[in-house]
Amino acid sequence: MRPSLHFTARRGWINDPHGITYRDGRYHVFFQYVPDRTSWAPNCHWGHSTGPDLLSLTEGPVAIAPGDGDDGIWTGCLVEDGDDTVIFYTATSVPDFGIGRIRAAYPSDPEWRDWRKGDVVVEAPAELDLIAFRDPFVRREGSGWRMFVGAARRDGTAMALSWTSPDLRTWSYDGVVLSRSSAEREPVWMGALWECPQFVEVDGVEVMVSSVWDADVLHYAGYATGTYRNGRFDAAGWGRLTYGDGYYAPSLFFDAEGRPCLSFWIRGIADEEAGWVGAHSVPFRLSARGGTLVAEPHPDVARHRGDRADDGRVAGLAADIEWTGSTGDLTVTSGGERLVQITRTRDAAVVTIGSEEWTVPAAGELRLILDGPVLELASPAALFSAALSPAGDDLHVRASAGALEVFALTGDARVPGVPG
């Protein structure tokens, strides 16, 4: 079963979205892709999809593939400077693919379908004794540019390193932007490596958001808030953004209105018999409230709403649900069988799917996005995602207390990712 609104590839394995760019009325989304496999392998490619919004994407041909000195094309970013467009990606080599190199690529056509590889522009500083180095993120800084790269020191310190450039071509190392020992666990543990560390100002608050990695285990998305000046970030607070086994690899981008947003890889969404594994989340728009990073479903999600289901019944398996109950239960059934139950307490939501149970921080309104095998839950306190197994071809939503609004979600009739 495929989701109807969450991006999946026609075939193969996908993970991190990256290089998300709004241009000429369309979004371009690049992603980690292992064609014709249903498990991860180090020979990653950059896939490419486009659409008028991030819930209506069509998969195109592979943008960048291994070869020309690269065994793997790993995560990176896309930067535009007037007519100049550059992808910076992590070039890896086996067997030591933990230490990558940062290489540039340039579009060969105006639709960004084909890319030619350029030079390696950044390599890991030898003096830091690193066990991991990858995932460039570039942003404008003053009259030039700054690149941030995730790194892990052998002693268990997670770091974001930086380089500066006047022209996106030549880069100078500028040291450690932010670091934290994996031994520090309060108020939140941030692991031994920050994959995809991305720095952005949200509502006047400087934020670093990243994936939390340790010993080849992928954990969750976390963040730091604080102050940033001249290539150094002074963290005032740390937070955990995601819960559950689904979300990983947050990708920062700016939407059509120039607002900061995130999209995630969702793990556990798959049909191996059909030959595909992995999905991308709906987009989330970011805000900062009282030192907390808040991610809310992007307005594009509501634009895909169909009829309001006043009796809580939806014909189909895609729904957008708003629940304002401060306590009580919300239950979703499909085919007469319970699909998911959420029990609200004053500051948490207990999510039950089958025999599994998760406790997620929750505050204010809960927003649930259901799309076939995908569940996403958002509140001002945290995000949660998990895989579902609907028993029928409809949904029935009931709440024991509070206000409940249920809307059907609609998308293209085609299979996501497949030209229709």
Short mmCIF file of C-alpha atoms in Angstrom, two decimals, residues 146-149 160-164 171-177 228 230-232:
data_model
loop_
_atom_site.label_atom_id
_atom_site.label_comp_id
_atom_site.label_asym_id
_atom_site.label_seq_id
_atom_site.Cartn_x
_atom_site.Cartn_y
_atom_site.Cartn_z
CA ARG A 146 29.38 29.87 4.88
CA MET A 147 29.35 26.09 4.70
CA PHE A 148 28.52 23.94 7.74
CA VAL A 149 29.52 20.26 7.83
CA ALA A 160 29.52 21.37 13.26
CA LEU A 161 32.55 22.71 11.36
CA SER A 162 32.53 25.64 8.95
CA TRP A 163 34.21 27.08 5.88
CA THR A 164 33.77 30.48 4.23
CA TRP A 171 36.63 27.72 0.58
CA SER A 172 38.66 28.49 3.74
CA TYR A 173 38.36 26.51 6.96
CA ASP A 174 37.02 28.61 9.86
CA GLY A 175 36.90 26.15 12.76
CA VAL A 176 34.26 24.63 15.04
CA VAL A 177 30.90 26.41 15.06
CA TYR A 228 25.25 33.12 16.47
CA ASN A 230 31.00 35.30 13.16
CA GLY A 231 30.92 31.54 12.72
CA ARG A 232 30.36 30.63 16.37
#
